[in-house]
Coordinates of C-alpha atoms in Angstrom, one line a residue:
X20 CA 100.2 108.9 111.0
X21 CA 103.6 109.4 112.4
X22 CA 103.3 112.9 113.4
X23 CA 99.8 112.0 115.0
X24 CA 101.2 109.5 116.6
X25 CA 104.3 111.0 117.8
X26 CA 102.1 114.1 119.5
X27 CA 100.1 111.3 121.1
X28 CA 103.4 109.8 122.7
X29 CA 104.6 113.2 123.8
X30 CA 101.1 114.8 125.5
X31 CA 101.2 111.5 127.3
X32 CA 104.5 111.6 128.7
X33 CA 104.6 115.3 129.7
X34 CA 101.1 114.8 131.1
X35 CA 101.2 111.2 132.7
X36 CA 105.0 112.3 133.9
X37 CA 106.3 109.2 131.8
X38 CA 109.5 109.0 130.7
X39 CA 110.0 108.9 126.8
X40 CA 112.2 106.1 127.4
X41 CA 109.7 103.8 129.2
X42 CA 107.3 104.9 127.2
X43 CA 108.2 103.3 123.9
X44 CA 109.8 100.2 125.8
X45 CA 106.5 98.4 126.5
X46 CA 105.0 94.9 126.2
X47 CA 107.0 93.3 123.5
X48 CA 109.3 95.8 123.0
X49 CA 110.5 96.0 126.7
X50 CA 111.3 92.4 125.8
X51 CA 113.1 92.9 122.2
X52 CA 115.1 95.5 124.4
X53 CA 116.2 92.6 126.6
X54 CA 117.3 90.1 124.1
X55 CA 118.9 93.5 122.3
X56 CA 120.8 94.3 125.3
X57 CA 121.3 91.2 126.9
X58 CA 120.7 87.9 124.8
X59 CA 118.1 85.7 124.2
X60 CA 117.2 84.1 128.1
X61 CA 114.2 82.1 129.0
X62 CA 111.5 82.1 127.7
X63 CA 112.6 84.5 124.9
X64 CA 112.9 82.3 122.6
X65 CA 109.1 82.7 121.5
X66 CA 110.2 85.6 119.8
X67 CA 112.3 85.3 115.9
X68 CA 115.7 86.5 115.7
X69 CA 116.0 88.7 112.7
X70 CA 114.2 91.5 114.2
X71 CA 117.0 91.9 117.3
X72 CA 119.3 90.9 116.0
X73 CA 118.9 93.7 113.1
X74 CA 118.6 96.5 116.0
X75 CA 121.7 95.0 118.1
X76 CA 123.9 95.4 114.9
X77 CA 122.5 98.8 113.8
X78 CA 123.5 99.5 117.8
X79 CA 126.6 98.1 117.6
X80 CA 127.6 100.2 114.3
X81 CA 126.2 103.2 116.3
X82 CA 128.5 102.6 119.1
X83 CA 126.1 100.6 121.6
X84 CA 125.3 103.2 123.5
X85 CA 121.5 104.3 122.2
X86 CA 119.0 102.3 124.5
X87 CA 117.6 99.7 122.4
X88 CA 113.8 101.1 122.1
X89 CA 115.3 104.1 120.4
X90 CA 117.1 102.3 117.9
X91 CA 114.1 100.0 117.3
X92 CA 111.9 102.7 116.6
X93 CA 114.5 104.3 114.1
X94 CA 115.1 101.2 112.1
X95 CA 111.6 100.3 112.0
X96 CA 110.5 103.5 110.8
X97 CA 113.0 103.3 108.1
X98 CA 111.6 99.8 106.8
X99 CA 108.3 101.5 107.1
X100 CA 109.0 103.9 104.7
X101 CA 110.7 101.3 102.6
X102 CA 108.2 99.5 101.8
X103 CA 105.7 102.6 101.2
X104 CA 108.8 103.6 98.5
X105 CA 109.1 100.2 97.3
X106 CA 104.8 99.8 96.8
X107 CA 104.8 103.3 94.9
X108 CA 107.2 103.1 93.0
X109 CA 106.4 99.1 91.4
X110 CA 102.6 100.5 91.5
X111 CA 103.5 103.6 89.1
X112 CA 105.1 101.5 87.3
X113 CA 102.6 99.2 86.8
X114 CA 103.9 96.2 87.9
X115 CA 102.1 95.4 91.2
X116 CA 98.3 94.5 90.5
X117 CA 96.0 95.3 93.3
X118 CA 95.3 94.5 95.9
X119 CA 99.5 94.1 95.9
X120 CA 99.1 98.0 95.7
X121 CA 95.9 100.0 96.4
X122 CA 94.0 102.0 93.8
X123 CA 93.4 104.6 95.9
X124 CA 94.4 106.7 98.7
X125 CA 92.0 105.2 100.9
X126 CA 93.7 101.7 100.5
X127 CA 97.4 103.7 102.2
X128 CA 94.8 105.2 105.3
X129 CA 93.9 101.5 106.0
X130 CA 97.1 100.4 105.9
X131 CA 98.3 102.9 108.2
X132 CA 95.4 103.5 110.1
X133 CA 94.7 100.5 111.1
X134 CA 94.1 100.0 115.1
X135 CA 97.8 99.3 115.9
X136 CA 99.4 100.7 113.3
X137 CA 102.0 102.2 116.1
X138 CA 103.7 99.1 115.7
X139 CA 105.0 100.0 112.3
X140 CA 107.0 102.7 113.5
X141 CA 107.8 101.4 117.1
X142 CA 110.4 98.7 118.5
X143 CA 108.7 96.1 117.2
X144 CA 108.7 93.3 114.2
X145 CA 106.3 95.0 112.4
X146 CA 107.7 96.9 110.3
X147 CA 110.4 94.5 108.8
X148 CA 107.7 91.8 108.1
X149 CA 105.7 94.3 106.4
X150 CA 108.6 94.9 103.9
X151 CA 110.0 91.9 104.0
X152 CA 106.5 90.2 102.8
X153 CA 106.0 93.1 100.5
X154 CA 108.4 91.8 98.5
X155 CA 108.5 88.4 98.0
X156 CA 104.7 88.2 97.2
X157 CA 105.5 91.1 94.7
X158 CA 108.6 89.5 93.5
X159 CA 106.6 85.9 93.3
X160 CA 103.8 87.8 91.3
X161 CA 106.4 88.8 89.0
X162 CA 107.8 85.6 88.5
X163 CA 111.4 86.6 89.9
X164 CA 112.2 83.4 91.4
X165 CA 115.9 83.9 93.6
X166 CA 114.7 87.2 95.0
X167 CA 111.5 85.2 96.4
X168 CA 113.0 82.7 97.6
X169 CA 115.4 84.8 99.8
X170 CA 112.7 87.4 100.8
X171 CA 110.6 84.2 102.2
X172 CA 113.9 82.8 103.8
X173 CA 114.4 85.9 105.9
X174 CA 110.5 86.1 106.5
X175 CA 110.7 82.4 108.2
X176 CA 113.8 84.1 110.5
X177 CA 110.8 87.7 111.3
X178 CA 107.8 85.8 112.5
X179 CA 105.7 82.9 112.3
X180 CA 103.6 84.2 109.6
X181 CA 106.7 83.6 107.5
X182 CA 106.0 80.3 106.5
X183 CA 102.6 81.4 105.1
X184 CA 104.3 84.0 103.0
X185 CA 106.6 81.1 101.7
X186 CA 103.5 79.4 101.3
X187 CA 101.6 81.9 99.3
X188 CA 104.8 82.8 97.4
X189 CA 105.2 79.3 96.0
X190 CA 101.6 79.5 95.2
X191 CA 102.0 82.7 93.0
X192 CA 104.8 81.9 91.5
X193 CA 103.6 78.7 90.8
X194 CA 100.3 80.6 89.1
X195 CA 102.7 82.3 86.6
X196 CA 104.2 79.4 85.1
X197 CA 103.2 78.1 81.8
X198 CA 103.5 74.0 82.4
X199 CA 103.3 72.0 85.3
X200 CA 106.7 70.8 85.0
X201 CA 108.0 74.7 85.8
X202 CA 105.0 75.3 88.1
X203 CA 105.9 72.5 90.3
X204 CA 110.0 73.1 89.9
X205 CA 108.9 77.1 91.5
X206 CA 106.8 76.0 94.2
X207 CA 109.5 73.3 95.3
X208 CA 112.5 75.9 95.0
X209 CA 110.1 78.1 97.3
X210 CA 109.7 75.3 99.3
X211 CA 113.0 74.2 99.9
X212 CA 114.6 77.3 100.2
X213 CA 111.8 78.0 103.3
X214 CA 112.5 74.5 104.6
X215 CA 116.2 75.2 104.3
X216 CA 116.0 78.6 106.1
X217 CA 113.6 76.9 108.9
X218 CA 116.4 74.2 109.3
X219 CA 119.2 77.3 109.9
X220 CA 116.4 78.8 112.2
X221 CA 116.1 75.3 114.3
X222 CA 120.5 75.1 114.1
X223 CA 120.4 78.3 115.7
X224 CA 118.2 77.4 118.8
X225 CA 119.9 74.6 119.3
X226 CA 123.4 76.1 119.7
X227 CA 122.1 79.1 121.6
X228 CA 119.5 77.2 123.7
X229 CA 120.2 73.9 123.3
X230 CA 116.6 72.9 122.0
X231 CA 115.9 73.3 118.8
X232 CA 112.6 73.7 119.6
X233 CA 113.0 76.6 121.8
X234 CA 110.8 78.9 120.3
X235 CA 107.8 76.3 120.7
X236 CA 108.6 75.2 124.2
X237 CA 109.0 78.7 125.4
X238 CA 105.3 79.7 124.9
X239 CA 104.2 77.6 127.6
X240 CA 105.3 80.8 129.8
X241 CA 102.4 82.8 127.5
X242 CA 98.7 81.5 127.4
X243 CA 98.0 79.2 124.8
X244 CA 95.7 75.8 124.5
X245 CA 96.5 72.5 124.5
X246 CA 93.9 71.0 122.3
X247 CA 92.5 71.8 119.0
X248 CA 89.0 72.3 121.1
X249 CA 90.7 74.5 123.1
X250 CA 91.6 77.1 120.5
X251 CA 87.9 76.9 118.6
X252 CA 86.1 77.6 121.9
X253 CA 88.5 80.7 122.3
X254 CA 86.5 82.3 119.5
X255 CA 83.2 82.5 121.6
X256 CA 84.9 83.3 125.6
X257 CA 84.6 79.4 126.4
X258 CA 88.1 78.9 127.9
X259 CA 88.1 78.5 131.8
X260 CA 89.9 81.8 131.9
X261 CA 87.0 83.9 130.1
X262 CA 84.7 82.4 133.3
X263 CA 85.2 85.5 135.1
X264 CA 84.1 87.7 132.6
X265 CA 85.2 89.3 129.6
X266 CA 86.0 93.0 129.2
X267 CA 84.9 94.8 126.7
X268 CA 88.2 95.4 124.6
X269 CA 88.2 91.5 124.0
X270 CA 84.9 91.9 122.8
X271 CA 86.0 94.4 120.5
X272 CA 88.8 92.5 118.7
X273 CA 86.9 89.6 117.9
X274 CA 84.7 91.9 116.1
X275 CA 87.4 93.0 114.3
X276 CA 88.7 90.1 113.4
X277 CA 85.3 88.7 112.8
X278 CA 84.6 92.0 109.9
X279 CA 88.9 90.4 108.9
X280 CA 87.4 87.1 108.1
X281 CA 84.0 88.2 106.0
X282 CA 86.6 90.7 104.0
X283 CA 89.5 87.3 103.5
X284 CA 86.4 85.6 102.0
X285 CA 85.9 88.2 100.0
X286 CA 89.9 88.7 99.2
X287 CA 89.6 85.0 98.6
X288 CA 86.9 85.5 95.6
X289 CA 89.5 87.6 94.1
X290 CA 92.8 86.3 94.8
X291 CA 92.6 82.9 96.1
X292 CA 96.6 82.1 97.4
X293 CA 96.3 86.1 98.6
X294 CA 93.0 85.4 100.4
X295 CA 94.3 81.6 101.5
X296 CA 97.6 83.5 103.2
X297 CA 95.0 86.3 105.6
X298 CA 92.8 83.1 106.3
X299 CA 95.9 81.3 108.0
X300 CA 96.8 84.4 109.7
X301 CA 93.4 85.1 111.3
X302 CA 93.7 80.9 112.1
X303 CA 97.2 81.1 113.5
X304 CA 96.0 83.4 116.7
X305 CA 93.4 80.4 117.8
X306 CA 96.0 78.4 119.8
X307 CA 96.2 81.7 121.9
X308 CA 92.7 80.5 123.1
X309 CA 91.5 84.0 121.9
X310 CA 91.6 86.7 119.2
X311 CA 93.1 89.4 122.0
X312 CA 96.1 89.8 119.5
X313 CA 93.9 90.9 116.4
X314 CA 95.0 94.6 116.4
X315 CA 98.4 93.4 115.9
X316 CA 98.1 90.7 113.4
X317 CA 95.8 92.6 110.8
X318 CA 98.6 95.2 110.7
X319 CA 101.3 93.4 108.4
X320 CA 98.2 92.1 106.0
X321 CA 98.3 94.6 103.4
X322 CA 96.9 92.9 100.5
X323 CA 93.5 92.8 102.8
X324 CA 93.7 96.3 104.2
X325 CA 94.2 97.7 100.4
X326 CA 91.5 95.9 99.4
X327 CA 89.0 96.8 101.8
X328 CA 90.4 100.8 101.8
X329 CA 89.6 100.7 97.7
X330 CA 86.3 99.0 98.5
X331 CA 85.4 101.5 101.0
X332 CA 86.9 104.4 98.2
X333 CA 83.5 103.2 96.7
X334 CA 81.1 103.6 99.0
X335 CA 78.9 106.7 99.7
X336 CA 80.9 109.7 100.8
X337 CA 78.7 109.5 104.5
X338 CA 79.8 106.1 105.3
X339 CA 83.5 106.3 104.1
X340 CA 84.0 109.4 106.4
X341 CA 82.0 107.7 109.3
X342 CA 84.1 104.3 108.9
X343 CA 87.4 106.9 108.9
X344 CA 86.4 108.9 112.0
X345 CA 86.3 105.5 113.7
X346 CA 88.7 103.9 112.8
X347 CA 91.0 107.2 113.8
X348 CA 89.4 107.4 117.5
X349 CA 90.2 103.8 117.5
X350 CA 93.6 104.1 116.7
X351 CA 94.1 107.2 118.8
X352 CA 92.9 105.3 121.7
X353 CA 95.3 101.8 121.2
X354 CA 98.3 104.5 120.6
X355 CA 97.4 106.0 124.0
X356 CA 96.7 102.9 125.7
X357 CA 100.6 101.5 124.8
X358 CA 101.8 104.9 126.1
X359 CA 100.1 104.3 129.1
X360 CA 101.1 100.1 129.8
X361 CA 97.6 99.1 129.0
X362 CA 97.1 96.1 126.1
X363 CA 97.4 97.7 123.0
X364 CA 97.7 94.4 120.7

């Protein structure tokens, strides 16, 4: 995936005439390069402060003169492979049940060949949620309580979805316990420990920003709803803005995400605080008034993409290799299409 990826990146630049530089400093991470580089300023605050501020003191250390992007992309490769150290290693030693860890080498191609699976090596979040997540729902499965708790702390400072992996934590841990008594005494630590962090998170905006709230009141300069109607008549084009049409792409990720919701029921069957934890992040994109962001969001969910990767291990050898040609052009054409400027989320 990387060196596909990277060869994409490089025929692009040398034939578009694109610098490498611009090239990996697009959407998002054009704007992690700005708080990087020069602080958080309106309105990027919608974005957590883990991730840059990770990659402005891994600059720092390397003497602040490496432009942002390239940094990004370094660190977040490294958390990448991380995390596929970290899965192997707890799965050979069979600690990690699935769909925690796939069962078979089609379980990693989902994972990494998902549609926008660039974002796991590039200058974005990505990668450090993906780790970060990793572990405390394997931690929580295991019952190791402090290492949770921090792993979910840190999640709440990567992304949104951070509170659902607190969430589902609390809800595996809880699982593991023997009497009520413990199962509620884990779920609260959980829960206070992501409160507590949320509460650090909310300090910091207000001393930097002075709003606490920043990060809410700054995605008013993004597209989003303001009623509850709003965001479930985004999931058939019925906002004002989908009047003029939508184009095809669009069309295309709500598939996705509609084939993301039949296979969290089915995770759900399985695994129900693992199933519970996709659901909300499939849920949390509806205030965008759309699902034009369901590349992205699918890519951090491996408990779902290892599931359906095993599943698929299973079917007949024609339709395995049809679904992975696909799903290859596809993810050859959203790598392009970032190269290139063109919405690749």
């Amino acid at each position: 995936m990387l060196v596909h990826h990277v060869g994409v990146w490089a025929v692009t630049s040398w034939r578009e005439d694109i610098s490498p530089l611009a090239l990996l400093d697009r959407w998002d991470s054009m704007l992690y390069s700005i708080i990087v580089a020069e602080g958080y300023q309106w309105p990027l605050w919608v974005y957590f402060p883990l991730y840059p501020g990770l990659v402005w003191l891994v600059r720092a250390a390397l003497g602040g003169g490496l432009p942002p992007q390239v940094v990004g992309c370094g660190v977040s490769t490294l958390f990448l492979l991380g995390f596929v150290a970290w899965n192997t290693r707890w799965s050979r030693q069979g600690v990690l049940p699935p769909p925690l860890s796939p069962r078979t080498p089609w379980g990693w191609f989902l994972l990494l060949y998902g549609p926008a699976s660039f974002s796991l090596h590039s200058h974005h979040t990505e990668a450090l949620f993906l780790l970060l997540s990793f572990g405390a729902l394997a931690c929580a499965s295991r019952g190791a309580l402090g290492p949770t708790v921090l792993l979910c702390m840190l999640c709440v400072w990567t992304r949104n979805q951070g509170c659902l992996v607190a969430i589902t934590a609390a809800l595996l841990l809880a699982g593991n316990a023997s009497t009520w008594r413990e199962r509620l005494l884990r779920f609260g630590t959980v829960g206070v420990g992501a409160l507590l962090s949320f509460g650090g998170l909310l300090f910091f905006e207000w001393r930097m920003a002075g709003d606490p709230l920043a990060f809410m009141h700054a995605q008013t300069e993004w597209r989003y709803v303001d009623s509850v109607w709003g965001a479930i008549r985004g999931i058939w084009f019925g906002n004002p803005w989908h009047a003029t049409g939508v184009p095809l792409w669009m069309k295309l990720r709500h598939g996705y995400a509609a084939l993301w919701l039949v296979a969290a029921l089915a995770l759900g069957r399985r695994h129900r605080a693992l199933g519970l934890y996709v659901l909300l992040s499939l849920l949390i994109m509806l205030p965008q008034g759309d699902l034009g962001n369901a590349f992205r969001y699918n890519t951090v969910l491996f408990p779902l993409l290892f599931l359906v990767g095993d599943g698929l291990a299973e079917r007949p050898v024609w339709l395995r290799w049809t679904v992975a040609v696909l799903l290859v052009g596809l993810n050859h054409a959203v790598t392009h299409a970032y190269a290139v400027e063109v919405w690749a989320y």
